[in-house]
Amino acid sequence: MSAAPVWSVDPRTGNPREQVAVEATAEEVDRAVRAAHAVRDALADRTARAAFLRTAAELLADSGEHIIEAADAETALGPARLTGELARTAAQLRAFAEVVDEGAYLDVHIDHEDGSRTPPWPDLRRYKIPLGVVAVYAASNFPLAFSVPGGDTASALAAGCPVVVKAHPDHPATSELCASVLRRAAARTGLPEDVVTLVHGFDAGVELIRHPLVSAAGFTGSVRGGRALFDAAAARPAPIPFHGELGSLNPVVVTGAAAAERAGEIGAGLGGSMTLGVGQFCTKPGFVLVPEGAAGDQLVKTLTETVSSTGSGVLLDHRMRDAFVAGVRERAALPDVDAPVTPGAGGEHTVSAGFLTVPAARLTGQGPHDALLEECFGPVAVIARYSSVDEIAAVLARLPGNLTATLQTATEEADPDAARLLAALTPLAGRILVNGWPTGVAVAPAQHHGGPYPATTSTSTSVGATAIERWLRPVTYQSTPEALLPPELREDNPQGLPRRVDGRRA
């Protein structure tokens, strides 16, 4: 049987553009993983790794015109959005080069022998080493920043781990272009090209997570697909870490004082955030608690005006479009659910933005309205109208884990409900915002892009400097002669690494 072709498809029409590859067989996945495993020692040199990451950023920028053209043709995200995403992707690579240069991620600790302690201390030296080959599953909605050259790949390479990427079927041509850039960057800096390899196909993704030489995996996608891979990673004879970003409702609470103070501003901001990128951001605010009464009514009125002025858009593929249309239809049919702006099919290949409203009391106990507490991927949000802070707390207690949670509070004077509500939101998410909107994730050392399940399957972040920690494990050397120690742990610190010696920062 011949291998299945991999087609690049135009989401604006649903028509195939070109065949760009064939799906990898089990044998081809095995060869790709073994090739990556064979070159892992080449990444041991921190200087070479940092140079590789910077060169990859440079070559991505140089190839930007072709990459953006291919990505727009396959995703319909538009040149402006993709130009920004390419800049972000290059910035991530440069940021991880700086992380590698600094060396703090190695977390070096040295405790000298001390017989006066009870019990006595031997000489102990601890740092972190790379796990090995990392499988990266590319995201649909970010063909660059969360795909082949994205944060999972950049952080894994920075840690010293070779990467095998499973391309997303929504942008295979873009994936091929980006993989070729990364491999070219490796060759230009004296590293083997196989530090990054690419495979296509659903079955290839399953084979990849099961391969005995794969040591960890990173995933961004649906709850269903991510959970299947997570379970497969745990079911292996030797289970491996699976860092998956699966889904998020990203709740927002608008206090009564905030609505009274700036209902129009909040309504307009919400409309812009929930429709950004046709609602295809993992941080889209999808569930908003708004007070009953005149101020809340004004917020909904402004939201109606904002969303009504938003044109129809193209989702990443027709499967997602069909799921969005069916999902909003199911939710809109529930008792006491209204649609001030009806979301759904905007045309044969497009969708229209909208939102639904429901009394918050409908969501305080289990029932058919639970569907409103699940992510619906696309330009739609649920507005739950509450009558009291106690009702807010009852609804929040039923929400799953999220990437973000937002509190809109009064700015001109003290808000009596702010502290209580912020405390109620904090257990729900990895990033808590006050008087902002969650779309947009800064690539910064203090960033956390993760959260309780199903937002992610681990406590780690996939954005920011500490994303590198996912691909490392600590090792301690005890009473080891200097000549046998890794350079990072030697007494004279030849690499000038930041470290803690006898409990103090050195």
Short mmCIF file of C-alpha atoms in Angstrom, two decimals:
data_model
loop_
_atom_site.label_atom_id
_atom_site.label_comp_id
_atom_site.label_asym_id
_atom_site.label_seq_id
_atom_site.Cartn_x
_atom_site.Cartn_y
_atom_site.Cartn_z
CA MET A 1 0.00 0.00 0.00
CA SER A 2 1.39 3.43 -0.93
CA ALA A 3 1.76 6.10 1.75
CA ALA A 4 -1.15 8.54 2.04
CA PRO A 5 -0.49 11.95 0.49
CA VAL A 6 -0.35 15.07 2.64
CA TRP A 7 -2.15 17.98 1.00
CA SER A 8 -1.98 21.67 1.69
CA VAL A 9 -5.59 22.94 1.74
CA ASP A 10 -6.95 26.47 1.32
CA PRO A 11 -9.43 27.02 4.21
CA ARG A 12 -11.03 29.90 2.31
CA THR A 13 -12.35 27.44 -0.29
CA GLY A 14 -11.75 23.98 1.13
CA ASN A 15 -9.82 23.09 -2.02
CA PRO A 16 -6.45 21.28 -2.04
CA ARG A 17 -3.52 23.51 -3.02
CA GLU A 18 -0.66 21.08 -3.47
CA GLN A 19 0.70 17.81 -2.19
CA VAL A 20 3.64 18.62 0.05
CA ALA A 21 4.56 15.25 1.59
CA VAL A 22 3.34 11.76 2.40
CA GLU A 23 2.38 10.43 5.79
CA ALA A 24 5.26 8.79 7.62
CA THR A 25 5.13 5.03 8.09
CA ALA A 26 6.05 3.37 11.37
CA GLU A 27 9.46 2.55 9.90
CA GLU A 28 10.02 6.18 8.89
CA VAL A 29 9.06 7.43 12.36
CA ASP A 30 11.51 4.93 13.82
CA ARG A 31 14.28 6.19 11.53
CA ALA A 32 13.52 9.81 12.41
CA VAL A 33 13.64 9.16 16.16
CA ARG A 34 16.79 7.05 15.92
CA ALA A 35 18.47 9.74 13.82
CA ALA A 36 17.59 12.37 16.42
CA HIS A 37 18.78 10.13 19.27
CA ALA A 38 22.07 9.48 17.49
CA VAL A 39 22.97 13.20 17.39
CA ARG A 40 21.96 14.17 20.92
CA ASP A 41 25.57 14.51 22.09
CA ALA A 42 26.15 17.20 19.45
CA LEU A 43 23.87 19.50 21.45
CA ALA A 44 25.98 19.22 24.60
CA ASP A 45 27.99 22.34 23.71
CA ARG A 46 26.07 25.30 25.14
CA THR A 47 27.87 27.79 22.92
CA ALA A 48 26.91 25.85 19.78
CA ARG A 49 23.29 25.57 20.96
CA ALA A 50 22.98 29.29 21.54
CA ALA A 51 24.52 30.04 18.13
CA PHE A 52 22.11 27.57 16.52
CA LEU A 53 19.07 29.24 18.09
CA ARG A 54 20.19 32.71 17.02
CA THR A 55 20.95 31.52 13.51
CA ALA A 56 17.52 29.88 13.29
CA ALA A 57 15.92 33.20 14.27
CA GLU A 58 17.95 35.01 11.62
CA LEU A 59 17.11 32.53 8.86
CA LEU A 60 13.41 32.56 9.76
CA ALA A 61 13.38 36.33 9.40
CA ASP A 62 15.27 36.08 6.10
CA SER A 63 12.71 33.57 4.80
CA GLY A 64 9.78 35.51 6.22
CA GLU A 65 8.14 36.46 2.94
CA HIS A 66 7.86 32.86 1.74
CA ILE A 67 6.87 31.51 5.15
CA ILE A 68 4.12 34.11 5.64
CA GLU A 69 2.80 33.53 2.14
CA ALA A 70 2.58 29.77 2.72
CA ALA A 71 1.07 30.14 6.19
CA ASP A 72 -1.61 32.57 5.02
CA ALA A 73 -2.55 30.29 2.13
CA GLU A 74 -3.01 27.38 4.55
CA THR A 75 -4.56 29.14 7.57
CA ALA A 76 -6.25 32.34 6.31
CA LEU A 77 -4.82 34.12 9.37
CA GLY A 78 -3.69 37.05 7.25
CA PRO A 79 -0.26 38.60 6.56
CA ALA A 80 -0.48 41.14 9.39
CA ARG A 81 -1.16 38.54 12.07
CA LEU A 82 1.43 36.14 10.63
CA THR A 83 4.09 38.84 10.37
CA GLY A 84 3.68 39.48 14.09
CA GLU A 85 3.73 35.78 14.84
CA LEU A 86 6.93 35.29 12.86
CA ALA A 87 8.59 38.12 14.82
CA ARG A 88 7.44 36.51 18.06
CA THR A 89 8.80 33.12 16.95
CA ALA A 90 12.21 34.58 16.15
CA ALA A 91 12.20 36.45 19.46
CA GLN A 92 11.50 33.19 21.33
CA LEU A 93 14.51 31.55 19.71
CA ARG A 94 16.74 34.49 20.65
CA ALA A 95 15.36 34.54 24.18
CA PHE A 96 16.22 30.88 24.69
CA ALA A 97 19.70 31.53 23.33
CA GLU A 98 20.09 34.05 26.15
CA VAL A 99 18.81 31.48 28.64
CA VAL A 100 21.45 29.02 27.41
CA ASP A 101 24.21 31.65 27.61
CA GLU A 102 23.32 32.59 31.18
CA GLY A 103 23.17 28.99 32.40
CA ALA A 104 20.91 29.57 35.41
CA TYR A 105 18.50 26.94 34.03
CA LEU A 106 21.08 24.29 35.03
CA ASP A 107 20.20 25.08 38.66
CA VAL A 108 23.68 24.25 39.98
CA HIS A 109 23.93 23.52 43.72
CA ILE A 110 27.15 22.53 45.50
CA ASP A 111 27.22 21.47 49.15
CA HIS A 112 30.70 20.74 50.44
CA GLU A 113 31.45 17.90 52.81
CA ASP A 114 30.57 18.85 56.38
CA GLY A 115 31.09 16.31 59.15
CA SER A 116 29.75 18.65 61.82
CA ARG A 117 26.16 18.27 60.62
CA THR A 118 23.75 15.66 61.93
CA PRO A 119 23.75 13.47 59.98
CA PRO A 120 27.05 14.42 58.30
CA TRP A 121 26.99 15.79 54.75
CA PRO A 122 29.07 14.20 52.02
CA ASP A 123 30.18 16.37 49.10
CA LEU A 124 27.06 16.80 46.92
CA ARG A 125 26.85 18.54 43.53
CA ARG A 126 23.60 18.87 41.62
CA TYR A 127 22.61 20.18 38.20
CA LYS A 128 20.17 19.40 35.41
CA ILE A 129 20.70 17.38 32.26
CA PRO A 130 18.58 17.02 29.08
CA LEU A 131 16.03 14.21 28.97
CA GLY A 132 16.71 13.10 25.38
CA VAL A 133 14.61 13.15 22.22
CA VAL A 134 11.49 15.31 22.55
CA ALA A 135 8.35 14.81 20.44
CA VAL A 136 6.60 18.08 19.59
CA TYR A 137 3.01 18.10 18.32
CA ALA A 138 2.37 21.30 16.38
CA ALA A 139 -0.66 23.50 17.07
CA SER A 140 -3.31 24.37 14.50
CA ASN A 141 -3.90 28.00 15.48
CA PHE A 142 -0.26 29.15 15.63
CA PRO A 143 1.52 27.77 12.55
CA LEU A 144 4.80 29.36 13.68
CA ALA A 145 4.93 30.29 17.39
CA PHE A 146 3.46 26.99 18.63
CA SER A 147 4.47 24.74 15.77
CA VAL A 148 7.68 23.57 14.08
CA PRO A 149 9.91 26.52 15.11
CA GLY A 150 7.79 27.41 18.14
CA GLY A 151 8.24 27.50 21.89
CA ASP A 152 8.24 23.74 22.52
CA THR A 153 10.93 23.20 19.88
CA ALA A 154 12.98 26.22 20.95
CA SER A 155 12.93 25.33 24.64
CA ALA A 156 13.72 21.66 24.00
CA LEU A 157 16.68 22.53 21.77
CA ALA A 158 17.85 25.04 24.36
CA ALA A 159 17.80 22.27 26.95
CA GLY A 160 19.99 20.15 24.68
CA CYS A 161 17.25 17.82 23.43
CA PRO A 162 16.87 16.84 19.75
CA VAL A 163 13.33 17.31 18.48
CA VAL A 164 11.04 15.28 16.23
CA VAL A 165 8.05 17.41 15.23
CA LYS A 166 4.72 15.96 14.18
CA ALA A 167 3.36 18.53 11.72
CA HIS A 168 -0.21 19.75 12.02
CA PRO A 169 -2.32 18.78 8.99
CA ASP A 170 -3.67 22.34 8.67
CA HIS A 171 -0.31 23.78 7.59
CA PRO A 172 1.98 21.07 6.20
CA ALA A 173 3.69 23.29 3.61
CA THR A 174 4.52 25.90 6.26
CA SER A 175 5.84 23.10 8.47
CA GLU A 176 8.12 21.84 5.72
CA LEU A 177 9.48 25.34 5.09
CA CYS A 178 10.16 25.97 8.77
CA ALA A 179 11.77 22.56 9.31
CA SER A 180 14.10 23.21 6.40
CA VAL A 181 15.09 26.55 7.94
CA LEU A 182 15.89 24.94 11.30
CA ARG A 183 17.91 22.18 9.68
CA ARG A 184 19.79 24.75 7.61
CA ALA A 185 20.54 26.72 10.78
CA ALA A 186 21.90 23.60 12.42
CA ALA A 187 24.22 22.89 9.49
CA ARG A 188 25.40 26.49 9.38
CA THR A 189 26.46 26.33 13.05
CA GLY A 190 28.20 22.98 12.73
CA LEU A 191 25.44 20.80 14.19
CA PRO A 192 23.86 17.75 12.53
CA GLU A 193 20.63 18.57 10.69
CA ASP A 194 18.87 15.72 12.48
CA VAL A 195 18.69 17.70 15.71
CA VAL A 196 15.32 18.65 14.15
CA THR A 197 13.23 16.27 12.04
CA LEU A 198 9.66 16.40 10.79
CA VAL A 199 6.99 13.74 10.27
CA HIS A 200 3.41 13.93 8.97
CA GLY A 201 0.30 11.89 9.66
CA PHE A 202 -2.06 10.86 12.47
CA ASP A 203 -0.58 7.37 12.76
CA ALA A 204 2.91 8.89 12.82
CA GLY A 205 1.90 10.92 15.87
CA VAL A 206 0.77 7.76 17.67
CA GLU A 207 3.97 5.91 16.74
CA LEU A 208 6.01 8.86 17.96
CA ILE A 209 4.57 8.95 21.48
CA ARG A 210 5.12 5.19 21.80
CA HIS A 211 8.71 5.14 20.54
CA PRO A 212 11.07 3.88 23.28
CA LEU A 213 13.73 6.50 22.43
CA VAL A 214 11.33 9.44 22.85
CA SER A 215 11.87 10.85 26.34
CA ALA A 216 9.20 13.57 26.59
CA ALA A 217 6.48 15.26 24.55
CA GLY A 218 4.93 18.68 24.11
CA PHE A 219 1.44 19.16 22.66
CA THR A 220 -0.97 22.00 21.91
CA GLY A 221 -4.42 21.04 20.68
CA SER A 222 -7.79 19.59 21.61
CA VAL A 223 -8.76 17.91 24.87
CA ARG A 224 -9.69 14.73 23.01
CA GLY A 225 -6.45 14.45 21.02
CA GLY A 226 -4.22 15.59 23.86
CA ARG A 227 -5.79 13.24 26.37
CA ALA A 228 -5.33 10.27 24.03
CA LEU A 229 -1.62 11.05 23.68
CA PHE A 230 -1.28 11.77 27.41
CA ASP A 231 -2.78 8.37 28.21
CA ALA A 232 -0.48 6.71 25.65
CA ALA A 233 2.56 8.39 27.23
CA ALA A 234 1.52 7.12 30.65
CA ALA A 235 0.76 3.60 29.37
CA ARG A 236 4.24 3.00 27.93
CA PRO A 237 6.44 0.38 29.61
CA ALA A 238 8.59 3.38 30.60
CA PRO A 239 6.15 6.33 30.98
CA ILE A 240 7.37 9.74 29.87
CA PRO A 241 6.45 13.33 30.73
CA PHE A 242 3.68 14.72 28.51
CA HIS A 243 3.28 18.47 28.60
CA GLY A 244 -0.03 19.11 26.88
CA GLU A 245 -2.08 22.28 26.46
CA LEU A 246 -5.59 20.99 25.83
CA GLY A 247 -8.35 23.56 26.31
CA SER A 248 -9.43 26.62 28.25
CA LEU A 249 -12.59 28.61 28.90
CA ASN A 250 -10.66 31.61 30.30
CA PRO A 251 -13.37 32.96 32.64
CA VAL A 252 -13.87 36.67 33.26
CA VAL A 253 -15.64 38.18 36.27
CA VAL A 254 -16.96 41.74 36.01
CA THR A 255 -17.75 43.18 39.44
CA GLY A 256 -20.78 45.35 39.98
CA ALA A 257 -18.54 48.33 40.73
CA ALA A 258 -16.56 47.79 37.51
CA ALA A 259 -19.73 47.63 35.41
CA ALA A 260 -21.08 50.80 37.03
CA GLU A 261 -17.80 52.61 36.41
CA ARG A 262 -16.99 51.61 32.80
CA ALA A 263 -19.55 49.27 31.26
CA GLY A 264 -18.94 50.55 27.73
CA GLU A 265 -15.17 50.19 27.94
CA ILE A 266 -15.43 46.63 29.26
CA GLY A 267 -18.01 45.63 26.66
CA ALA A 268 -15.88 46.96 23.82
CA GLY A 269 -12.71 45.34 25.19
CA LEU A 270 -14.44 42.00 25.59
CA GLY A 271 -15.78 42.14 22.04
CA GLY A 272 -12.33 42.83 20.63
CA SER A 273 -10.67 40.07 22.67
CA MET A 274 -13.21 37.31 22.00
CA THR A 275 -13.23 37.91 18.22
CA LEU A 276 -9.48 38.41 17.81
CA GLY A 277 -8.15 35.99 15.21
CA VAL A 278 -11.74 34.75 14.61
CA GLY A 279 -11.81 33.55 18.21
CA GLN A 280 -9.02 31.02 17.62
CA PHE A 281 -6.73 32.01 20.48
CA CYS A 282 -6.27 29.51 23.30
CA THR A 283 -6.67 32.48 25.69
CA LYS A 284 -9.95 33.76 24.20
CA PRO A 285 -12.32 34.89 26.99
CA GLY A 286 -15.11 32.37 26.48
CA PHE A 287 -17.14 32.76 29.67
CA VAL A 288 -17.98 36.06 31.36
CA LEU A 289 -19.89 36.71 34.57
CA VAL A 290 -21.72 40.06 34.29
CA PRO A 291 -24.02 41.60 36.92
CA GLU A 292 -27.74 41.86 36.43
CA GLY A 293 -29.17 45.37 36.33
CA ALA A 294 -28.69 48.56 34.32
CA ALA A 295 -24.88 48.63 34.34
CA GLY A 296 -24.67 45.03 33.16
CA ASP A 297 -27.29 45.78 30.51
CA GLN A 298 -25.14 48.64 29.21
CA LEU A 299 -22.13 46.32 29.02
CA VAL A 300 -24.13 43.80 26.99
CA LYS A 301 -25.42 46.60 24.74
CA THR A 302 -21.87 47.76 23.95
CA LEU A 303 -20.76 44.16 23.44
CA THR A 304 -23.65 43.72 21.00
CA GLU A 305 -22.56 46.75 19.01
CA THR A 306 -18.92 45.67 18.97
CA VAL A 307 -19.55 42.08 17.92
CA SER A 308 -22.20 43.09 15.37
CA SER A 309 -19.62 45.25 13.61
CA THR A 310 -17.18 42.34 13.33
CA GLY A 311 -17.16 40.77 9.88
CA SER A 312 -17.36 37.06 9.23
CA GLY A 313 -14.11 35.14 9.14
CA VAL A 314 -12.50 31.89 8.05
CA LEU A 315 -11.58 29.25 10.62
CA LEU A 316 -8.45 27.16 10.25
CA ASP A 317 -10.24 24.28 8.55
CA HIS A 318 -13.73 23.12 7.66
CA ARG A 319 -13.78 20.51 10.42
CA MET A 320 -13.36 23.28 12.99
CA ARG A 321 -15.99 25.34 11.21
CA ASP A 322 -18.49 22.48 11.38
CA ALA A 323 -17.72 21.90 15.07
CA PHE A 324 -18.21 25.60 15.83
CA VAL A 325 -21.54 25.81 14.01
CA ALA A 326 -22.83 22.66 15.71
CA GLY A 327 -21.51 23.75 19.10
CA VAL A 328 -23.19 27.15 19.13
CA ARG A 329 -26.43 25.66 17.78
CA GLU A 330 -26.50 23.14 20.64
CA ARG A 331 -25.81 25.80 23.25
CA ALA A 332 -28.28 28.34 21.85
CA ALA A 333 -31.10 25.76 22.01
CA LEU A 334 -30.84 25.37 25.79
CA PRO A 335 -33.65 26.82 27.97
CA ASP A 336 -33.17 30.46 29.05
CA VAL A 337 -30.29 30.96 26.62
CA ASP A 338 -30.56 34.01 24.37
CA ALA A 339 -28.38 35.15 21.48
CA PRO A 340 -28.25 38.97 21.23
CA VAL A 341 -25.84 38.41 18.33
CA THR A 342 -26.28 34.96 16.83
CA PRO A 343 -23.00 33.16 16.15
CA GLY A 344 -22.80 30.51 13.45
CA ALA A 345 -22.26 30.01 9.75
CA GLY A 346 -21.40 33.25 8.01
CA GLY A 347 -21.29 31.68 4.57
CA GLU A 348 -20.23 28.49 2.89
CA HIS A 349 -16.66 28.80 4.17
CA THR A 350 -16.94 31.40 6.95
CA VAL A 351 -18.37 31.89 10.43
CA SER A 352 -19.96 34.90 12.10
CA ALA A 353 -19.13 36.09 15.60
CA GLY A 354 -21.72 36.25 18.36
CA PHE A 355 -22.44 35.61 22.00
CA LEU A 356 -25.01 33.91 24.20
CA THR A 357 -26.53 35.03 27.48
CA VAL A 358 -27.87 32.90 30.32
CA PRO A 359 -28.89 33.48 33.95
CA ALA A 360 -26.00 32.42 36.17
CA ALA A 361 -28.46 30.51 38.33
CA ARG A 362 -28.75 27.98 35.49
CA LEU A 363 -25.06 27.09 35.97
CA THR A 364 -24.81 26.52 39.72
CA GLY A 365 -25.78 22.82 39.51
CA GLN A 366 -25.28 19.98 37.08
CA GLY A 367 -27.53 19.77 34.05
CA PRO A 368 -27.71 20.30 30.29
CA HIS A 369 -26.35 23.83 30.70
CA ASP A 370 -22.96 22.33 31.56
CA ALA A 371 -22.18 22.63 27.84
CA LEU A 372 -21.89 26.39 28.43
CA LEU A 373 -18.93 25.69 30.74
CA GLU A 374 -16.96 23.95 27.98
CA GLU A 375 -14.69 25.65 25.44
CA CYS A 376 -16.23 26.35 22.04
CA PHE A 377 -13.37 27.08 19.64
CA GLY A 378 -14.23 30.13 17.55
CA PRO A 379 -15.68 33.65 17.90
CA VAL A 380 -18.29 33.06 20.62
CA ALA A 381 -18.57 33.78 24.33
CA VAL A 382 -21.14 32.99 27.01
CA ILE A 383 -22.34 35.87 29.19
CA ALA A 384 -23.77 34.65 32.51
CA ARG A 385 -25.80 37.28 34.36
CA TYR A 386 -25.42 36.99 38.15
CA SER A 387 -27.45 38.43 41.03
CA SER A 388 -24.92 38.19 43.88
CA VAL A 389 -21.28 37.54 44.72
CA ASP A 390 -22.37 34.23 46.26
CA GLU A 391 -23.81 33.23 42.88
CA ILE A 392 -20.48 34.07 41.22
CA ALA A 393 -18.66 31.86 43.71
CA ALA A 394 -21.09 28.99 43.10
CA VAL A 395 -20.49 29.15 39.35
CA LEU A 396 -16.71 29.50 39.66
CA ALA A 397 -16.65 26.41 41.89
CA ARG A 398 -17.93 24.39 38.92
CA LEU A 399 -15.40 25.55 36.34
CA PRO A 400 -12.56 23.33 35.06
CA GLY A 401 -8.92 24.42 35.00
CA ASN A 402 -7.91 27.26 32.70
CA LEU A 403 -4.93 29.03 31.21
CA THR A 404 -6.20 32.43 32.34
CA ALA A 405 -8.78 34.02 34.62
CA THR A 406 -9.62 37.71 34.55
CA LEU A 407 -11.12 40.10 37.08
CA GLN A 408 -12.57 43.39 35.89
CA THR A 409 -12.76 45.58 38.96
CA ALA A 410 -13.31 49.25 39.77
CA THR A 411 -10.30 51.48 39.20
CA GLU A 412 -11.38 54.80 40.70
CA GLU A 413 -12.15 53.59 44.22
CA ALA A 414 -11.94 50.49 46.37
CA ASP A 415 -14.01 47.60 45.09
CA PRO A 416 -15.54 45.71 48.04
CA ASP A 417 -15.74 42.42 46.12
CA ALA A 418 -12.32 42.45 44.45
CA ALA A 419 -10.23 40.60 47.03
CA ARG A 420 -12.75 37.81 47.52
CA LEU A 421 -13.24 37.28 43.80
CA LEU A 422 -9.53 37.37 43.02
CA ALA A 423 -9.03 34.65 45.66
CA ALA A 424 -11.81 32.60 44.03
CA LEU A 425 -10.26 32.94 40.56
CA THR A 426 -6.67 32.14 41.53
CA PRO A 427 -7.13 28.34 41.93
CA LEU A 428 -8.66 28.15 38.43
CA ALA A 429 -5.80 29.31 36.22
CA GLY A 430 -2.08 29.77 35.68
CA ARG A 431 -2.30 33.48 34.78
CA ILE A 432 -4.56 35.90 36.63
CA LEU A 433 -5.33 39.25 35.01
CA VAL A 434 -6.84 42.34 36.59
CA ASN A 435 -8.46 44.94 34.31
CA GLY A 436 -6.98 43.49 31.14
CA TRP A 437 -7.79 40.89 28.50
CA PRO A 438 -6.09 37.51 28.22
CA THR A 439 -5.45 37.36 24.46
CA GLY A 440 -1.75 38.00 23.97
CA VAL A 441 0.90 36.06 25.90
CA ALA A 442 4.13 37.97 26.51
CA VAL A 443 7.32 35.93 26.06
CA ALA A 444 8.88 36.99 29.36
CA PRO A 445 10.78 35.26 32.18
CA ALA A 446 7.86 35.69 34.61
CA GLN A 447 5.25 34.38 32.16
CA HIS A 448 3.21 31.28 32.96
CA HIS A 449 1.18 29.72 30.15
CA GLY A 450 -0.42 26.70 31.72
CA GLY A 451 -2.98 25.84 34.36
CA PRO A 452 -4.96 23.10 36.09
CA TYR A 453 -6.30 20.27 33.91
CA PRO A 454 -7.66 20.40 31.22
CA ALA A 455 -5.78 23.61 30.47
CA THR A 456 -2.56 21.62 30.72
CA THR A 457 -1.50 18.14 31.79
CA SER A 458 1.41 19.38 33.93
CA THR A 459 2.25 22.33 36.17
CA SER A 460 4.80 23.72 33.71
CA THR A 461 4.62 26.68 31.34
CA SER A 462 4.98 26.47 27.57
CA VAL A 463 5.88 30.17 27.23
CA GLY A 464 8.74 32.07 28.83
CA ALA A 465 12.20 31.18 30.04
CA THR A 466 11.11 28.50 32.50
CA ALA A 467 9.57 26.43 29.68
CA ILE A 468 13.04 24.90 29.37
CA GLU A 469 12.55 23.11 32.69
CA ARG A 470 10.15 20.62 31.05
CA TRP A 471 13.00 18.94 29.18
CA LEU A 472 15.52 18.58 32.01
CA ARG A 473 16.02 16.34 35.01
CA PRO A 474 18.25 16.83 38.07
CA VAL A 475 21.29 14.65 38.79
CA THR A 476 23.44 14.75 41.96
CA TYR A 477 27.07 13.59 42.13
CA GLN A 478 28.20 12.49 45.58
CA SER A 479 31.84 12.36 46.75
CA THR A 480 33.01 12.46 43.12
CA PRO A 481 36.66 13.29 42.32
CA GLU A 482 37.13 16.64 40.59
CA ALA A 483 38.54 15.06 37.45
CA LEU A 484 35.38 12.98 36.99
CA LEU A 485 32.90 15.79 37.52
CA PRO A 486 31.10 17.49 34.64
CA PRO A 487 32.63 20.94 33.96
CA GLU A 488 29.47 22.60 35.28
CA LEU A 489 30.08 21.16 38.75
CA ARG A 490 33.83 21.63 39.14
CA GLU A 491 35.17 23.71 41.97
CA ASP A 492 36.77 26.38 39.81
CA ASN A 493 33.50 26.94 37.82
CA PRO A 494 35.27 27.16 34.44
CA GLN A 495 32.06 28.17 32.66
CA GLY A 496 31.22 30.98 35.09
CA LEU A 497 27.77 29.58 35.84
CA PRO A 498 25.45 31.07 38.43
CA ARG A 499 25.17 28.61 41.30
CA ARG A 500 24.51 28.16 45.00
CA VAL A 501 27.44 26.97 47.09
CA ASP A 502 26.78 25.79 50.66
CA GLY A 503 23.35 27.38 50.47
CA ARG A 504 24.53 30.78 49.27
CA ARG A 505 24.39 32.32 45.84
CA ALA A 506 27.89 32.39 44.35
#
